[in-house]
PDB file of C-alpha atoms and ligand atoms in Angstrom:
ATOM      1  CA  UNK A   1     -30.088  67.964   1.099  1.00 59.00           C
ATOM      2  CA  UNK A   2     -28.323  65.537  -1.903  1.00 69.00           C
ATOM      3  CA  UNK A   3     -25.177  66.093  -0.096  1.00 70.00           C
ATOM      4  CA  UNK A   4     -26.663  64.294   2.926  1.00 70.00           C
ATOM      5  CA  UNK A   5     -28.601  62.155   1.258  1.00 73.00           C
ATOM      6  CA  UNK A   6     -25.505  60.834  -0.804  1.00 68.00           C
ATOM      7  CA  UNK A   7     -23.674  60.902   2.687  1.00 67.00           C
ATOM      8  CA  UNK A   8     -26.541  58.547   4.306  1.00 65.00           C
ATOM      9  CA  UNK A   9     -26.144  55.951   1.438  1.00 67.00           C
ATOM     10  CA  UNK A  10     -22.506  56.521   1.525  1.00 62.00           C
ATOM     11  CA  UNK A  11     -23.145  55.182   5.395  1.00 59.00           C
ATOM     12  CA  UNK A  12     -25.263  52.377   4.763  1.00 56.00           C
ATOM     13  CA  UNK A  13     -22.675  51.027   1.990  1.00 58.00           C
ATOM     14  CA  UNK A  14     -20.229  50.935   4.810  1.00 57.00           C
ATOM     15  CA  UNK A  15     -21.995  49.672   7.365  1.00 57.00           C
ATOM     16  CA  UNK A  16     -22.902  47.032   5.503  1.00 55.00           C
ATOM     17  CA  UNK A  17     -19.580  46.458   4.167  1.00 55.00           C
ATOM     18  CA  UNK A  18     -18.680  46.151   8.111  1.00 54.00           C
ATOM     19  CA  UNK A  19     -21.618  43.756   8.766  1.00 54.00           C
ATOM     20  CA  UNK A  20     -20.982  41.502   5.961  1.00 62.00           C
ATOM     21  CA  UNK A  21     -19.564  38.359   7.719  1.00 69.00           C
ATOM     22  CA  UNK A  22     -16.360  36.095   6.817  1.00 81.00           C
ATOM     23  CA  UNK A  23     -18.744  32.533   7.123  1.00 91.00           C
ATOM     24  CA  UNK A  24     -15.670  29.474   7.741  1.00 93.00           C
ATOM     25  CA  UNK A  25     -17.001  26.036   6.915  1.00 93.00           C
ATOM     26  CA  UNK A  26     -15.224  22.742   6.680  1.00 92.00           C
ATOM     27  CA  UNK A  27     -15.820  19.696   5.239  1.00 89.00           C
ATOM     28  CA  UNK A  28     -13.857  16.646   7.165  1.00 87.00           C
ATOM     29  CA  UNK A  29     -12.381  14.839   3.942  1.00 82.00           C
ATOM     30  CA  UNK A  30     -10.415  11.519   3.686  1.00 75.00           C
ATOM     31  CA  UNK A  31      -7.577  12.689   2.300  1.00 66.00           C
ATOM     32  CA  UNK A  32      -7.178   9.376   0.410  1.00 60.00           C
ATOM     33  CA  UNK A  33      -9.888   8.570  -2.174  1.00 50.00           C
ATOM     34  CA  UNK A  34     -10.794  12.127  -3.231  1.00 59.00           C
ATOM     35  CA  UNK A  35      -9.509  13.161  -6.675  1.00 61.00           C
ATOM     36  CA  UNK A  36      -9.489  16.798  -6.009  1.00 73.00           C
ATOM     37  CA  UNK A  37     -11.815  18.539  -3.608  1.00 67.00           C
ATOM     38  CA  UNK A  38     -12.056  21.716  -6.098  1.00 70.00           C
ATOM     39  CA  UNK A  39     -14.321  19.941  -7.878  1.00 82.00           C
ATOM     40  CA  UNK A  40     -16.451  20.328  -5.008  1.00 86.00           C
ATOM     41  CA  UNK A  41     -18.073  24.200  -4.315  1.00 91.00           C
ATOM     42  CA  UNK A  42     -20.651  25.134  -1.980  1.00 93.00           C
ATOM     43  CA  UNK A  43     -23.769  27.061  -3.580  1.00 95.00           C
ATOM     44  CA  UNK A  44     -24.687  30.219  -1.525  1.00 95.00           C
ATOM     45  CA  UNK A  45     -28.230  31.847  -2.948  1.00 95.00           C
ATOM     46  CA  UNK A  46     -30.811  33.941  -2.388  1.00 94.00           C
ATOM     47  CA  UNK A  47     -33.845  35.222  -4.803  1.00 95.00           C
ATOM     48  CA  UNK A  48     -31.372  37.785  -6.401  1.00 95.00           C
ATOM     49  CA  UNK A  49     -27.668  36.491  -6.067  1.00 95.00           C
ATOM     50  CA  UNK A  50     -26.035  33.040  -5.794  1.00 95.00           C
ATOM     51  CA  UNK A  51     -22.459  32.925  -5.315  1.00 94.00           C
ATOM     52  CA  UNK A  52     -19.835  29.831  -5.698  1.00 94.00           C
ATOM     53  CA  UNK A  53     -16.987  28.632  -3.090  1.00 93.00           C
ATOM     54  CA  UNK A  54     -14.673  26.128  -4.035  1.00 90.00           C
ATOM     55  CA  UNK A  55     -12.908  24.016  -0.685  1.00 87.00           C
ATOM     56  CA  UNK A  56      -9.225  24.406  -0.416  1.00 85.00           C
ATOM     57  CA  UNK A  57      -7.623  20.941  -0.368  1.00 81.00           C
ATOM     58  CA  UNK A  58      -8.357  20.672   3.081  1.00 83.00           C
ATOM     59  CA  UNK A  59     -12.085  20.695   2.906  1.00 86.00           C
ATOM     60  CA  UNK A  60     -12.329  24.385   4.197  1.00 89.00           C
ATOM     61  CA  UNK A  61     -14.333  26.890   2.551  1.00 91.00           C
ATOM     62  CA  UNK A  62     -15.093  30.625   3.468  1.00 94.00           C
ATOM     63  CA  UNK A  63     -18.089  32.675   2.545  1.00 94.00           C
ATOM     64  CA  UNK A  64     -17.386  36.645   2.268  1.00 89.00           C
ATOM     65  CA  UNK A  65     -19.449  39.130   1.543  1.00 86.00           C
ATOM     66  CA  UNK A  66     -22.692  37.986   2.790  1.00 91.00           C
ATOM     67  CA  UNK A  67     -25.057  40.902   4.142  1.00 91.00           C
ATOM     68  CA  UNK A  68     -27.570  39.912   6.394  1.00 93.00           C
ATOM     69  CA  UNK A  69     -30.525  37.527   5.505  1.00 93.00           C
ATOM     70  CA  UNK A  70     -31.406  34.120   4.451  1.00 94.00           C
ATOM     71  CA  UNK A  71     -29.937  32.133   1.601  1.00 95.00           C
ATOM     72  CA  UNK A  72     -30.288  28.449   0.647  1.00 94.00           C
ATOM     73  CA  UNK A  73     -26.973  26.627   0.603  1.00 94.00           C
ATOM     74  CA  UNK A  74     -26.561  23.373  -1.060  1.00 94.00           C
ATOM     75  CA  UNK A  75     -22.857  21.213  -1.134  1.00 92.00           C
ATOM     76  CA  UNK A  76     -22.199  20.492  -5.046  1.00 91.00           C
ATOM     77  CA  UNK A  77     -19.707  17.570  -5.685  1.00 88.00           C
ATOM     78  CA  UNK A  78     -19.192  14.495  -7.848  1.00 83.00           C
ATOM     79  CA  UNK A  79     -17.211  12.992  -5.334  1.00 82.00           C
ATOM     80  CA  UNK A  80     -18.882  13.194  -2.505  1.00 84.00           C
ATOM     81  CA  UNK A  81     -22.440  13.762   0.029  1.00 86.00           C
ATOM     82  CA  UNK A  82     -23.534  14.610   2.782  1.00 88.00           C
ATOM     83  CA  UNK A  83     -25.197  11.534   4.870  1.00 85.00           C
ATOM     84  CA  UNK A  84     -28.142  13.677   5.830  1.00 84.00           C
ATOM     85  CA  UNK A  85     -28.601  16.270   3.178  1.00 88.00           C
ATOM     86  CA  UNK A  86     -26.893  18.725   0.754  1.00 90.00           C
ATOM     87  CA  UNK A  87     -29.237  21.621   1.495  1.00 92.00           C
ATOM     88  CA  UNK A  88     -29.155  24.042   4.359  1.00 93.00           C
ATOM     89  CA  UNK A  89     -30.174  27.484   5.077  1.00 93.00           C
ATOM     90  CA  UNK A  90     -28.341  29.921   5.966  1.00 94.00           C
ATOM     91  CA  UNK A  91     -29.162  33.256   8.107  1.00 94.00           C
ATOM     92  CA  UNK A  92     -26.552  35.628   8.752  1.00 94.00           C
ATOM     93  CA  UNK A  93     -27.766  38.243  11.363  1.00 92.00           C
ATOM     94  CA  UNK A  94     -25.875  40.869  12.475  1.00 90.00           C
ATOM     95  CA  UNK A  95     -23.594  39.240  15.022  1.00 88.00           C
ATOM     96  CA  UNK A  96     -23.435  36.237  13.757  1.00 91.00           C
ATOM     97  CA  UNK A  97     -25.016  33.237  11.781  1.00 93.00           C
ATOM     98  CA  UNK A  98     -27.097  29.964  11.792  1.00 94.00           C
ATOM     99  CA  UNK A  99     -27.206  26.780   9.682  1.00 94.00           C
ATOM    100  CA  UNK A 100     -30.298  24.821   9.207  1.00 93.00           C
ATOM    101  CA  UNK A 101     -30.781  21.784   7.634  1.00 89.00           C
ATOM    102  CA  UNK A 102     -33.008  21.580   5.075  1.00 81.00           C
ATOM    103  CA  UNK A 103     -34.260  18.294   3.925  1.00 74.00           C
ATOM    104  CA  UNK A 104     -36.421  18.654   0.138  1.00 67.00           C
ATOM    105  CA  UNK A 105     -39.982  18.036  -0.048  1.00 70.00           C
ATOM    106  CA  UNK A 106     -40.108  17.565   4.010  1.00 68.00           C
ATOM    107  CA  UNK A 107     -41.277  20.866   5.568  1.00 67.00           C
ATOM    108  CA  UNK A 108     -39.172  22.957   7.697  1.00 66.00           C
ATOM    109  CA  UNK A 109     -40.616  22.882  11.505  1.00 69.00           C
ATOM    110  CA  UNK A 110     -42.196  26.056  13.011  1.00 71.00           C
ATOM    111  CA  UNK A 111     -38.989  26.003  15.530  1.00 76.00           C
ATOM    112  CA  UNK A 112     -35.768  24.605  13.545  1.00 80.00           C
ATOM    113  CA  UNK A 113     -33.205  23.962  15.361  1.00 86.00           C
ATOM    114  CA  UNK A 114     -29.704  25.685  14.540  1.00 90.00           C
ATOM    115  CA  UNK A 115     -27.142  23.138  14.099  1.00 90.00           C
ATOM    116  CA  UNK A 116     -24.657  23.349  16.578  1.00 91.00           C
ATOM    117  CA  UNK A 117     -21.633  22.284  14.722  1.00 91.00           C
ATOM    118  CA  UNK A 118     -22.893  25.264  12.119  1.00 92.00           C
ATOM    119  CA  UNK A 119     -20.866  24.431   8.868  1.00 92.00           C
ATOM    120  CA  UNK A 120     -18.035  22.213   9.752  1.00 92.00           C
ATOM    121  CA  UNK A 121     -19.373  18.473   9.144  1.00 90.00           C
ATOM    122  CA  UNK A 122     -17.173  15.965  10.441  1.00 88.00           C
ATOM    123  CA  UNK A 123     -16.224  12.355   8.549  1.00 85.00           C
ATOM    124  CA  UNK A 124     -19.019  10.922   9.932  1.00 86.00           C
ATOM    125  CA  UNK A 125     -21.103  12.940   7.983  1.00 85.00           C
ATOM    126  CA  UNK A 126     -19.562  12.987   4.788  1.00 86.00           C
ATOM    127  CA  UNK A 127     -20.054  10.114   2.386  1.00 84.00           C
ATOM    128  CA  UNK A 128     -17.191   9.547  -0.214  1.00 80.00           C
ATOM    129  CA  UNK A 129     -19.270   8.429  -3.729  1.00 76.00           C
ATOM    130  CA  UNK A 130     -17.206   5.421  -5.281  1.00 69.00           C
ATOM    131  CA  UNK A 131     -17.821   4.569  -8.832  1.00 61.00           C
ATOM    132  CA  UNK A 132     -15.202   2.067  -9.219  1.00 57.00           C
ATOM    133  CA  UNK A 133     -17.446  -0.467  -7.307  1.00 53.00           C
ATOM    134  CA  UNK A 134     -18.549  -3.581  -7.687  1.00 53.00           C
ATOM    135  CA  UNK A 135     -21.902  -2.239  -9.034  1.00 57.00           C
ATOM    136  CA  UNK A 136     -20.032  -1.329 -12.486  1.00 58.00           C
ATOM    137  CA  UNK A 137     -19.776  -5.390 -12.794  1.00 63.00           C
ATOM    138  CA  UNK A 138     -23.730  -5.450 -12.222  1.00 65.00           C
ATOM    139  CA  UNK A 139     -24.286  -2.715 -14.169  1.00 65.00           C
ATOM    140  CA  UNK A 140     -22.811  -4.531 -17.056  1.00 68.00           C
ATOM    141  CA  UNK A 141     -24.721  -8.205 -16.421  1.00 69.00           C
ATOM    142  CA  UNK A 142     -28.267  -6.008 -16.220  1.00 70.00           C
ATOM    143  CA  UNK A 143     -26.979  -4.995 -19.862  1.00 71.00           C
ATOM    144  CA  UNK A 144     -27.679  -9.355 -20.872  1.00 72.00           C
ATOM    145  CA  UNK A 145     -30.917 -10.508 -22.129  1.00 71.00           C
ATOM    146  CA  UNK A 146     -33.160 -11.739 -20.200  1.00 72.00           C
ATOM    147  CA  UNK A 147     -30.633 -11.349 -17.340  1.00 76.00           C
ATOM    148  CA  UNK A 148     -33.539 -10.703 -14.402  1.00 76.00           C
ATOM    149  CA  UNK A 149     -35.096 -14.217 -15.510  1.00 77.00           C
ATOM    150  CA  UNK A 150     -31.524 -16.124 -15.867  1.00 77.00           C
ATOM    151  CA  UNK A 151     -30.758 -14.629 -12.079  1.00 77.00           C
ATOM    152  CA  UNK A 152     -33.745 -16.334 -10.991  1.00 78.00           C
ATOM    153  CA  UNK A 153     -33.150 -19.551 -13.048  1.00 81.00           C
ATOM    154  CA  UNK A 154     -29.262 -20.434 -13.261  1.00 81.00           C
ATOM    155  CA  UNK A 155     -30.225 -23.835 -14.894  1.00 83.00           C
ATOM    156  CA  UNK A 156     -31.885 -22.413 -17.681  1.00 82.00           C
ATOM    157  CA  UNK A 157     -29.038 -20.026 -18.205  1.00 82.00           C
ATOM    158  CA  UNK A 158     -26.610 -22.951 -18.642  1.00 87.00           C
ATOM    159  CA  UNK A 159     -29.347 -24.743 -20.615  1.00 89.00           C
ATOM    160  CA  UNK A 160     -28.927 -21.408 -22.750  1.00 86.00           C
ATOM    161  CA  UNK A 161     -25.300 -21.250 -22.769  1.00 87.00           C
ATOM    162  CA  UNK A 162     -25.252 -24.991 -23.731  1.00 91.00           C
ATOM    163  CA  UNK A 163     -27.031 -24.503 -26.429  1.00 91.00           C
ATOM    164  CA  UNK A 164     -25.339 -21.649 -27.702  1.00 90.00           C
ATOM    165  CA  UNK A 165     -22.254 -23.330 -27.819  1.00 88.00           C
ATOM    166  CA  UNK A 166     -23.790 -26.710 -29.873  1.00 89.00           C
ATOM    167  CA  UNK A 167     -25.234 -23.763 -32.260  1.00 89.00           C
ATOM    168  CA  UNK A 168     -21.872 -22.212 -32.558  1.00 88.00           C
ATOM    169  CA  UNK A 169     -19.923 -25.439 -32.768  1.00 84.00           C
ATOM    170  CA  UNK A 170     -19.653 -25.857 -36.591  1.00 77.00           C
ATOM    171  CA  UNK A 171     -17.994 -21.898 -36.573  1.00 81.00           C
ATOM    172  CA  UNK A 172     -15.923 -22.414 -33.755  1.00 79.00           C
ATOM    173  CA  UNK A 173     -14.220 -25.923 -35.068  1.00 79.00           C
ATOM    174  CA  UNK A 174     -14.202 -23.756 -38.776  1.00 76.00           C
ATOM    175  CA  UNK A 175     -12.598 -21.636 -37.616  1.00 77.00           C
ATOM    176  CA  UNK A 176     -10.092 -23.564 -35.703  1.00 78.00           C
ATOM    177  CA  UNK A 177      -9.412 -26.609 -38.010  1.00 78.00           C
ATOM    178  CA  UNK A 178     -10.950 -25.373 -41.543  1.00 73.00           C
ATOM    179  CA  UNK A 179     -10.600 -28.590 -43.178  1.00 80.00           C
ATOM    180  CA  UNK A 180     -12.727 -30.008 -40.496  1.00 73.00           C
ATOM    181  CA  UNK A 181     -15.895 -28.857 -42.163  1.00 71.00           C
ATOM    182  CA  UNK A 182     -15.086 -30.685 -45.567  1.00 78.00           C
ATOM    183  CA  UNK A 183     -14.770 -33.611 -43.464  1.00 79.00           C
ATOM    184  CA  UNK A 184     -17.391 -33.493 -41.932  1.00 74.00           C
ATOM    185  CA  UNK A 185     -19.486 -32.764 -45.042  1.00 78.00           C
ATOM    186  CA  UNK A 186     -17.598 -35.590 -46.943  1.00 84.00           C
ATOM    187  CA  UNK A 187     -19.177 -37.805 -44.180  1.00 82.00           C
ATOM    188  CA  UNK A 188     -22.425 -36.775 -44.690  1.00 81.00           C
ATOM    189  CA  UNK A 189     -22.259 -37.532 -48.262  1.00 84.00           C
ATOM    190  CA  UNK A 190     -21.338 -40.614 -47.425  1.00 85.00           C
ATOM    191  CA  UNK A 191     -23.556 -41.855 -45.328  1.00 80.00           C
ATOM    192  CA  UNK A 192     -26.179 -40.002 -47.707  1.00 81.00           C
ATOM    193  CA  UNK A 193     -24.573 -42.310 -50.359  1.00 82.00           C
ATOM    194  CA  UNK A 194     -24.536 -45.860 -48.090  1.00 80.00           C
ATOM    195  CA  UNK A 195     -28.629 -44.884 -47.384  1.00 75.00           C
ATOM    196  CA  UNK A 196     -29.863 -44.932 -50.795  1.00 67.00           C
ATOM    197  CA  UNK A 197     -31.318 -48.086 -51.818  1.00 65.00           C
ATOM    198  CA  UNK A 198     -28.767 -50.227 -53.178  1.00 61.00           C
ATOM    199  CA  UNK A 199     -29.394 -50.620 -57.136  1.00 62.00           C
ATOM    200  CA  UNK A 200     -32.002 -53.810 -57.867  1.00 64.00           C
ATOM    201  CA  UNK A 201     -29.645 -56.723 -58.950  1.00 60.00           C
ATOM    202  CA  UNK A 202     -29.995 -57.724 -62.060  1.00 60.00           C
TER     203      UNK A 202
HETATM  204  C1  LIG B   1     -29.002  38.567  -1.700  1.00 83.12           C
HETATM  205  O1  LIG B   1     -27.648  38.482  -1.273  1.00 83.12           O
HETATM  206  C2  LIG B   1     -26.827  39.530  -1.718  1.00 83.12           C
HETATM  207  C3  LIG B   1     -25.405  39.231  -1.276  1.00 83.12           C
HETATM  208  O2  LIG B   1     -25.284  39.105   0.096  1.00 83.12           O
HETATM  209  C4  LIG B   1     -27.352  40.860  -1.149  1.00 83.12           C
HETATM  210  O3  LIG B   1     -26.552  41.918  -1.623  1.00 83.12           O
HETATM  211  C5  LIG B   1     -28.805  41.025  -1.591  1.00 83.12           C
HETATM  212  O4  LIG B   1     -29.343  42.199  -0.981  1.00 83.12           O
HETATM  213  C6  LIG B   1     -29.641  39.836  -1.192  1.00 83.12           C
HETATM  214  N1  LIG B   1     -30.977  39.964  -1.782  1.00 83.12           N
HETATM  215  C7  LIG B   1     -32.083  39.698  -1.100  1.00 83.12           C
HETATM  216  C8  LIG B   1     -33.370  39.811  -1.860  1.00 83.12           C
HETATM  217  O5  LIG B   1     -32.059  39.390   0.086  1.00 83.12           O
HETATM  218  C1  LIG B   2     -15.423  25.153  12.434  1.00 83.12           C
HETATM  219  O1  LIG B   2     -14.062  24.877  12.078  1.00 83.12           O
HETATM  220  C2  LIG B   2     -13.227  26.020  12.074  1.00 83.12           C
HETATM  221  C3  LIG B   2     -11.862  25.623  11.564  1.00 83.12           C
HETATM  222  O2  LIG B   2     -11.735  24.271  11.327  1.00 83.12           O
HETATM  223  C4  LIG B   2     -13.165  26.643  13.468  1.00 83.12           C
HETATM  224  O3  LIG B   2     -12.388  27.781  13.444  1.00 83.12           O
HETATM  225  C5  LIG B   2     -14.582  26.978  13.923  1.00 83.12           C
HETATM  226  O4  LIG B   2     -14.556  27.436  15.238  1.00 83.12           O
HETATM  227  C6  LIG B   2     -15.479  25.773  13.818  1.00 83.12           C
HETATM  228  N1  LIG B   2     -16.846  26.207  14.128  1.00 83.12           N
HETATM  229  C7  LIG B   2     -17.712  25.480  14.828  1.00 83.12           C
HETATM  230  C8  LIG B   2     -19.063  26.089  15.053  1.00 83.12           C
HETATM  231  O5  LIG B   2     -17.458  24.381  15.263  1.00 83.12           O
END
């Protein structure tokens, strides 16, 4: 009675070795741009298991060792999205598999549809992330004061940069001609000196 028992599991630990499925996706990378697509991995989950594939340098990844049933799948990479989403289910049956989409926070439909092209997502779909852009330069200006109200006024941003400069003008020529300052306070003594009152005449 053990004997078959043990002989029954024995069977169901092959079979299911047998059913487990070899799952090929491929993500359709610009090979320019992309600073190494192992940084990228594809999450593979269910309530008891999650598993990690990295992409080859081609943009190919292959699940193994999935039994049948649902997981949630989700693309994880720094350098890159989906357009649509990151997160799909997946349901591997017996002779075969499906790919859903899965949008968060918007309810799945009673009838999803299987996507046709299952896991291989073509350039159109993929979205290369750039950080070198232009929005590093904004990123910087949002850093000055007052920057939101000196967008909407450029005037009184020169008004303010004018001003700075008169403010800083004494430093600046300091620093580049220092015997400038005595000069300029000799002056001022002197015309201090040629303002006061000339002494009564005797
Ligand atoms: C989760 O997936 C693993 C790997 O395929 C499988 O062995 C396990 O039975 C699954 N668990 C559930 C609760 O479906
Ligand atoms: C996905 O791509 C792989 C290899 O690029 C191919 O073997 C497979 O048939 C494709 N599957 C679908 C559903 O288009």
């Amino acid at each position: 009675m053990t004997t078959l028992n043990i002989l029954i599991y024995a069977l169901c630990l092959f079979s299911a070795q047998i059913t487990a499925q070899r799952i090929i996706g491929k993500f359709e990378l610009p090979q320019a741009g992309l600073a190494d697509p192992a940084r990228a991995f594809v999450r593979v989950s269910n309530a008891t298991w999650t598993g990690h594939y990295h992409l080859n340098r081609h943009g190919e990844f292959s699940l193994t060792g999935l039994s049948v049933g649902e997981y949630d799948l989700a693309l994880n990479s720094l350098d890159f999205a989906l357009a649509s989403t990151n997160f799909y289910t997946l349901a591997v049956h017996d002779d075969g598999y499906d790919v859903y989409q899965n949008v968060p926070g918007i309810l799945a439909s009673n009838t999803p549809v299987p996507l046709a092209s299952k896991l291989n997502f073509s350039a159109e779909n993929v979205r290369v992330k750039r950080f070198a852009d232009p929005d590093q330069t904004s990123g910087i200006l949002e850093m000055i004061p007052f920057w939101g109200v000196l967008k909407q006024y450029p005037m009184l941003g020169v008004v303010m940069g004018v001003m700075v400069v008169i403010a800083l003008m004494p430093t600046i020529v300091g620093f580049i001609d220092p015997e400038f300052s005595e000069r300029v306070l000799q002056a001022q003594q002197q015309v201090a000196d040629n303002r006061k009152p000339a002494p009564p005449k005797q």
